[in-house]
XYZ file of N, CA and C in Angstrom:
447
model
N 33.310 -12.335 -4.719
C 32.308 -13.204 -5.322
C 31.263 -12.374 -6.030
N 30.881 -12.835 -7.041
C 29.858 -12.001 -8.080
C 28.503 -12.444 -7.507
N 27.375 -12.188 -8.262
C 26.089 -12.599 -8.062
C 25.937 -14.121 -8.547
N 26.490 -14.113 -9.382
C 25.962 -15.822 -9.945
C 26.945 -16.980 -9.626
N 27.972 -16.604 -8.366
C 28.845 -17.946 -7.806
C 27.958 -18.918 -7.678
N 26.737 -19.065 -7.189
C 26.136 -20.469 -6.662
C 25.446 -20.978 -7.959
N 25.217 -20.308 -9.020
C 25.089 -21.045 -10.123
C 26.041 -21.346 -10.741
N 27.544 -20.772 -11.104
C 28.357 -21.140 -11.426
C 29.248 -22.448 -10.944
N 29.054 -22.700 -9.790
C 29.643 -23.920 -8.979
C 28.708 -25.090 -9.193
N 27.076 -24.642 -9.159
C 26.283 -25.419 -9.599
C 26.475 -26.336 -11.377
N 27.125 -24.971 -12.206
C 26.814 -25.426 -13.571
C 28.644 -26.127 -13.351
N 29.722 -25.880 -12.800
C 30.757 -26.662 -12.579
C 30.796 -28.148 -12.505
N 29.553 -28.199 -10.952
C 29.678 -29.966 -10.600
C 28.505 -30.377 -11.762
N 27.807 -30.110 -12.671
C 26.759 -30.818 -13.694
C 27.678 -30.744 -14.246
N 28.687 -30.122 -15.091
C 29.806 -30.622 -16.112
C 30.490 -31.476 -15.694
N 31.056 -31.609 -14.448
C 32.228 -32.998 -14.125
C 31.680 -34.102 -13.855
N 30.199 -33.818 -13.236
C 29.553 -35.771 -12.713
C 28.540 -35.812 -14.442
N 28.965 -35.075 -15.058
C 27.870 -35.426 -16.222
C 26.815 -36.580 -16.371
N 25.879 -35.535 -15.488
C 24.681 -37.118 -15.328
C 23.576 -35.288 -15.152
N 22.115 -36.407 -15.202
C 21.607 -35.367 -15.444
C 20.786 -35.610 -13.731
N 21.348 -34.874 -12.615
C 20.431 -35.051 -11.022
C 19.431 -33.755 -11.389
N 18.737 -33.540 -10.116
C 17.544 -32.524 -9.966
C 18.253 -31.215 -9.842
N 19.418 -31.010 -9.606
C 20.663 -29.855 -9.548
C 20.693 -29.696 -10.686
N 20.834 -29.944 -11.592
C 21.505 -29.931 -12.916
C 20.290 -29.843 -13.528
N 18.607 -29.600 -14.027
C 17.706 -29.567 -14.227
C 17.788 -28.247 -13.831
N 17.649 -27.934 -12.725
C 17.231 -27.158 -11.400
C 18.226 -25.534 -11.967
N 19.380 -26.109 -12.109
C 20.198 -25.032 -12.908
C 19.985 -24.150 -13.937
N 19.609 -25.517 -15.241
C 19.574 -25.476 -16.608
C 17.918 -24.562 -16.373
N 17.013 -24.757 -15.631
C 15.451 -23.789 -15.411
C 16.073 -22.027 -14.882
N 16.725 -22.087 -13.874
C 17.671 -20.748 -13.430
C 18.150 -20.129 -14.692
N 18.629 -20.623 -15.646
C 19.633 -19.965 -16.645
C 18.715 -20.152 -17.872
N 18.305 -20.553 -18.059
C 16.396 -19.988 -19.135
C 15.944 -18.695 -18.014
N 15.670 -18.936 -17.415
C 14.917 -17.984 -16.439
C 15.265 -16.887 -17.042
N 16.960 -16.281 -16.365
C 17.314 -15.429 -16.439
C 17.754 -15.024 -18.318
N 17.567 -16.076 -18.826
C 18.043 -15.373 -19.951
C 16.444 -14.920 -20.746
N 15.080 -15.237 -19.868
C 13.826 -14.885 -20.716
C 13.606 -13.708 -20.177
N 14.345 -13.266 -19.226
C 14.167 -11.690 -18.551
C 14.996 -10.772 -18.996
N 16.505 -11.139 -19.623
C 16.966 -10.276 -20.564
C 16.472 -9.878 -21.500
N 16.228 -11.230 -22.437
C 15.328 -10.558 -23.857
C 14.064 -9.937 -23.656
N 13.375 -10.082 -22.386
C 12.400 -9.226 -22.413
C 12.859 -8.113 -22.061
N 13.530 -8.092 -21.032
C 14.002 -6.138 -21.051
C 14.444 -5.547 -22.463
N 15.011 -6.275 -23.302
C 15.691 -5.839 -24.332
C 14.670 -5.480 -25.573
N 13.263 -6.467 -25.740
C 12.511 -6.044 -26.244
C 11.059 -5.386 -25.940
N 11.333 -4.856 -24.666
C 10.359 -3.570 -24.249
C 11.322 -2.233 -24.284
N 12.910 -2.090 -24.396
C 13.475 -1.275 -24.264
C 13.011 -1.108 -26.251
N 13.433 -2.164 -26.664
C 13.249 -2.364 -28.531
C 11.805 -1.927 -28.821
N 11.227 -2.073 -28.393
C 9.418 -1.716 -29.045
C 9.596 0.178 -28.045
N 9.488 0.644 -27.575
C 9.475 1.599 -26.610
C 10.460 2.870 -27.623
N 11.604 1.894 -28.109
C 12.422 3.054 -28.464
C 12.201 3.283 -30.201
N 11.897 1.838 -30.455
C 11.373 2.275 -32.170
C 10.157 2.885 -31.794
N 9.374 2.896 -31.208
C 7.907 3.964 -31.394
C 8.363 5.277 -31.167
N 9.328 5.520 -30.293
C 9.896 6.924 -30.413
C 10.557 7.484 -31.273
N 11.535 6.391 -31.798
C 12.615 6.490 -32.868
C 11.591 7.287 -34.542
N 10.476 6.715 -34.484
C 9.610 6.893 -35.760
C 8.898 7.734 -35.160
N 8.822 8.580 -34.135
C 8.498 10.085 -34.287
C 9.513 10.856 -33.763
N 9.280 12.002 -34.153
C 10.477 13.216 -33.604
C 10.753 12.721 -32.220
N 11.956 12.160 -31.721
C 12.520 11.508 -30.862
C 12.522 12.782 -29.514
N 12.607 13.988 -30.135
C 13.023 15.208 -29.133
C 11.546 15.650 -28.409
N 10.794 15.062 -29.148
C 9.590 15.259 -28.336
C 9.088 14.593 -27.030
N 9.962 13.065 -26.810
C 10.484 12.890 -25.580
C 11.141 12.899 -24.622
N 11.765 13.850 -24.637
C 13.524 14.054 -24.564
C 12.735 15.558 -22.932
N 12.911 15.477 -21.833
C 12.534 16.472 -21.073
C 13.650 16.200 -19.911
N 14.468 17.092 -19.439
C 15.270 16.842 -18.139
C 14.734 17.106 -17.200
N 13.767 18.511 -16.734
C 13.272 18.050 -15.757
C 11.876 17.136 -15.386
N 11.446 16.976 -16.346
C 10.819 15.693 -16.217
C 11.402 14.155 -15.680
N 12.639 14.076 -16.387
C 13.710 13.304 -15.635
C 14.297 12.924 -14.793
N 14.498 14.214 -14.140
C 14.989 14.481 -12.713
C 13.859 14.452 -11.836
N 12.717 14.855 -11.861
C 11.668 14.103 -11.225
C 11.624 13.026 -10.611
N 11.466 12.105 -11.723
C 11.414 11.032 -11.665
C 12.461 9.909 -11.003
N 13.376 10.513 -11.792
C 14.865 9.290 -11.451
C 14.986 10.146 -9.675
N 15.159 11.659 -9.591
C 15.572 11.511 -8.214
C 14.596 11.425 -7.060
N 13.344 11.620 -7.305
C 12.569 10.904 -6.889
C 12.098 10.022 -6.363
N 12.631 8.675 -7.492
C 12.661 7.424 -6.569
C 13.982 7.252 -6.145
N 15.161 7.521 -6.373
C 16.150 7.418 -5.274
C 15.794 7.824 -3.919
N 15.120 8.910 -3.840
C 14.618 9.847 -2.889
C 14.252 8.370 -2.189
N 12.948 8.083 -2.847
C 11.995 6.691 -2.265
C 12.882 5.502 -1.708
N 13.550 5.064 -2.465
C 14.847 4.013 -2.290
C 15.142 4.305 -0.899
N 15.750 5.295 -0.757
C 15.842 5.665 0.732
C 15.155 5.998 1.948
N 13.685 6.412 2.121
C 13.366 6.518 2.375
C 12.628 5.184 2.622
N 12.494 3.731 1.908
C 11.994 2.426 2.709
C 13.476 2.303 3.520
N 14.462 2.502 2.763
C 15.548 1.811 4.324
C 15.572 0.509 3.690
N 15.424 -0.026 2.900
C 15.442 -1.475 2.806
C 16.214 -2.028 1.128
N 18.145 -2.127 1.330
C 18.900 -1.854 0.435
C 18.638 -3.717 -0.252
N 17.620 -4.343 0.378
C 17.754 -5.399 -0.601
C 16.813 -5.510 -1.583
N 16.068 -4.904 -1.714
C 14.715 -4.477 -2.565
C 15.142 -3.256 -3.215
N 16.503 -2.705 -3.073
C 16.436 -1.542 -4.324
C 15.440 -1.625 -5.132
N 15.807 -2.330 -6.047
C 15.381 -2.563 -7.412
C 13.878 -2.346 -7.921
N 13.338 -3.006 -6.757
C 11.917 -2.818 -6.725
C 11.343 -1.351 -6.213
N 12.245 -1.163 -5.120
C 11.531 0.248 -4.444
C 11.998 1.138 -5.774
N 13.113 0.975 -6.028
C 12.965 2.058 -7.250
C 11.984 2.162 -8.579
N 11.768 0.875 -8.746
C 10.541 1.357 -9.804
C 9.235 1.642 -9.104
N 8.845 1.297 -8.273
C 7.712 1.788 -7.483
C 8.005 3.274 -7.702
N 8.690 3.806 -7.228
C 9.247 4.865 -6.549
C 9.267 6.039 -7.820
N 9.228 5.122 -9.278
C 9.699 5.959 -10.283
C 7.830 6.390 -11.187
N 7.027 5.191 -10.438
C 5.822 5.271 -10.735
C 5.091 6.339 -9.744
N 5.465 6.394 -8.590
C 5.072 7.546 -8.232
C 5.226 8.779 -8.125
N 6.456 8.775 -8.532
C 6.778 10.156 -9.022
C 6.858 10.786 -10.341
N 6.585 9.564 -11.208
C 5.685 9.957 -12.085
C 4.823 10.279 -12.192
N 3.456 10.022 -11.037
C 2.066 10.958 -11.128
C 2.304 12.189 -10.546
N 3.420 12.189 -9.359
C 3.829 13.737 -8.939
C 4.018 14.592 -9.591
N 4.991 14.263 -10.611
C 5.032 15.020 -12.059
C 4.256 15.683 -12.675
N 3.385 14.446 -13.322
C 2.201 15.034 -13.740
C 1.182 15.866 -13.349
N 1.065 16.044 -11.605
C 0.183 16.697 -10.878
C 1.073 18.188 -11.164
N 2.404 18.334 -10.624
C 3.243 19.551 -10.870
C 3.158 19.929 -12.428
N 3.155 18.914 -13.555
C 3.143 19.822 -14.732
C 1.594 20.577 -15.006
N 0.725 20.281 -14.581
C -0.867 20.555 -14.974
C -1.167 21.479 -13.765
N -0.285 21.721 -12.745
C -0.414 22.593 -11.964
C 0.045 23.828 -12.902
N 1.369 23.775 -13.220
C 2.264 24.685 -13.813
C 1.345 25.061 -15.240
N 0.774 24.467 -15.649
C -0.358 24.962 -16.682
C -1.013 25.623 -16.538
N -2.085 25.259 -15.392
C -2.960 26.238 -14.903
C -3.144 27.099 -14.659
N -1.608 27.677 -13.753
C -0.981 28.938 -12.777
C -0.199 30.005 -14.515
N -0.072 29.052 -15.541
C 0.126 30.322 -16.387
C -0.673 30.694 -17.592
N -2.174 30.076 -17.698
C -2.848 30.560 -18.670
C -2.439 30.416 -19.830
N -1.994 29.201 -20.380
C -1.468 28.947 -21.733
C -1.972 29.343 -22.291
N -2.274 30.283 -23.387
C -3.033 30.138 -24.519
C -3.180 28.750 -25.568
N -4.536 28.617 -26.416
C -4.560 27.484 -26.715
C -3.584 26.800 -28.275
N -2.780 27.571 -28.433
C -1.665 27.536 -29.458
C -0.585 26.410 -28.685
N -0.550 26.981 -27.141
C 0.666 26.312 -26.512
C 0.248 25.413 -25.585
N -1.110 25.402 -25.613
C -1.675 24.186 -24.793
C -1.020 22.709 -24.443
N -1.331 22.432 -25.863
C -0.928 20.692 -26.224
C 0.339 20.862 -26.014
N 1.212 21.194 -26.277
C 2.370 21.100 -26.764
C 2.790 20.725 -24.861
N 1.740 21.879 -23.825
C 2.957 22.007 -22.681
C 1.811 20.555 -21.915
N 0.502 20.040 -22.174
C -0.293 19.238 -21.794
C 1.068 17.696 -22.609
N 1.777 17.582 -23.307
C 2.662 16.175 -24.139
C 3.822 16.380 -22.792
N 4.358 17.504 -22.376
C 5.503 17.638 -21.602
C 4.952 17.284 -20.044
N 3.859 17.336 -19.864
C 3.228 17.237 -18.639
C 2.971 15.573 -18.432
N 2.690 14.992 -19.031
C 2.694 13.566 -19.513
C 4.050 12.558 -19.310
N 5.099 13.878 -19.344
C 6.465 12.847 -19.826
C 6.858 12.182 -18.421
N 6.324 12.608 -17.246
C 6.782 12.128 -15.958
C 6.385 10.381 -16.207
N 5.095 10.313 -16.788
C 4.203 9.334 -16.353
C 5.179 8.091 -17.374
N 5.617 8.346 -18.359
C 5.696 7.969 -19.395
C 7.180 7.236 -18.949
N 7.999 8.131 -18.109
C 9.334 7.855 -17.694
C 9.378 7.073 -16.612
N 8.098 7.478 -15.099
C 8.053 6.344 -14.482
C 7.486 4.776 -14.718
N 6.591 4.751 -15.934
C 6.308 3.575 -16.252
C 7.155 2.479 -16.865
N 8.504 3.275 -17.719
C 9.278 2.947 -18.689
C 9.723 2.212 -17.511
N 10.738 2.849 -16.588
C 11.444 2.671 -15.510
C 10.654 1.106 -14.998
N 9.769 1.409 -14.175
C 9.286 0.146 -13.806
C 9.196 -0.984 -14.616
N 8.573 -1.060 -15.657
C 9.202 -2.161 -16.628
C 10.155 -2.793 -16.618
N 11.513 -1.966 -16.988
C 12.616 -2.483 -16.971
C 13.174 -3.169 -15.419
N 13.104 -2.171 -14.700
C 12.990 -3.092 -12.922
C 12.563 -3.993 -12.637
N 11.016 -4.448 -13.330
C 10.364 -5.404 -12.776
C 11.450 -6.673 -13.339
N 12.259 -6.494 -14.795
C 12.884 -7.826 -15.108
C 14.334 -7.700 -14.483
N 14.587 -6.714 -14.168
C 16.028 -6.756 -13.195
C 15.834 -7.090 -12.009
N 14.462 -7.057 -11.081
C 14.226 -7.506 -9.590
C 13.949 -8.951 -9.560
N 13.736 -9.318 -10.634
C 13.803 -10.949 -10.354
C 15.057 -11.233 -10.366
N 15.638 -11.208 -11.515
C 17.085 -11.531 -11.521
C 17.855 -11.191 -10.263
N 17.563 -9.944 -9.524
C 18.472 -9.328 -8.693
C 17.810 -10.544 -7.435
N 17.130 -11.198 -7.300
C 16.753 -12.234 -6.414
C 17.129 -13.239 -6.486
N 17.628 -13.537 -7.632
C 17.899 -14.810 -7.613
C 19.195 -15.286 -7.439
């Protein structure tokens, strides 16, 4: 059985008694629902990636900034113990290890005396944690409803 059997059996018996009960309302609100949480993931992923797309794209582009983050909140994921809230603990999880990030990149600044040529450049890479756990949560917050329902 998939995730959406009980709406599917639901949208089954509204096609055969074709009448309109509080089931069949009740459905037709479920399936708006979920389809106003796709297009919103799709257009925060769409606004997020054209603002990058229209600058040098590689200037966001960091792996271990990445790995931070993403294993990070897996790290977190596991550490609540609680596999029905993935979804959520992971973007939490991706927001806080996004400020971890950021505390480790401005550490790593400090400890090597950038000169001010290479300042900015390593102060934009120090940033990218924050930037990746926020992205992350976004997109979670419209997959944890869905994943509830």
């Amino acid at each position: 059985r998939d995730l959406h059997y009980p709406l599917r059996r639901q949208r089954q018996m509204c096609i055969r008694d074709r009448v309109k009960t509080k089931q069949c309302i009740n459905y037709q609100y479920q399936l708006m629902e979920i389809n106003m949480r796709i297009i919103g993931i799709i257009i925060i992923i769409g606004m997020v990636g054209g603002a990058v797309a229209s600058i040098d794209h590689t200037k966001f582009l960091d792996l271990p900034s990445m790995l931070i983050v993403v294993g990070g909140a897996l790290g977190y994921v596991l550490a609540k113990g609680k596999s029905k809230h993935f979804i959520k603990n992971f973007g939490d999880g991706s927001v806080y290890m996004g400020w971890i990030g950021l505390m480790i990149g401005l550490i790593m600044i400090g400890n090597h005396h950038a000169n001010t040529e290479k300042l900015w450049p390593a102060f934009s890479i120090a940033f990218l944690p924050i930037f990746y756990g926020y992205l992350i949560k976004l997109i979670t917050v419209g997959l944890e409803k869905q994943n509830n329902d």
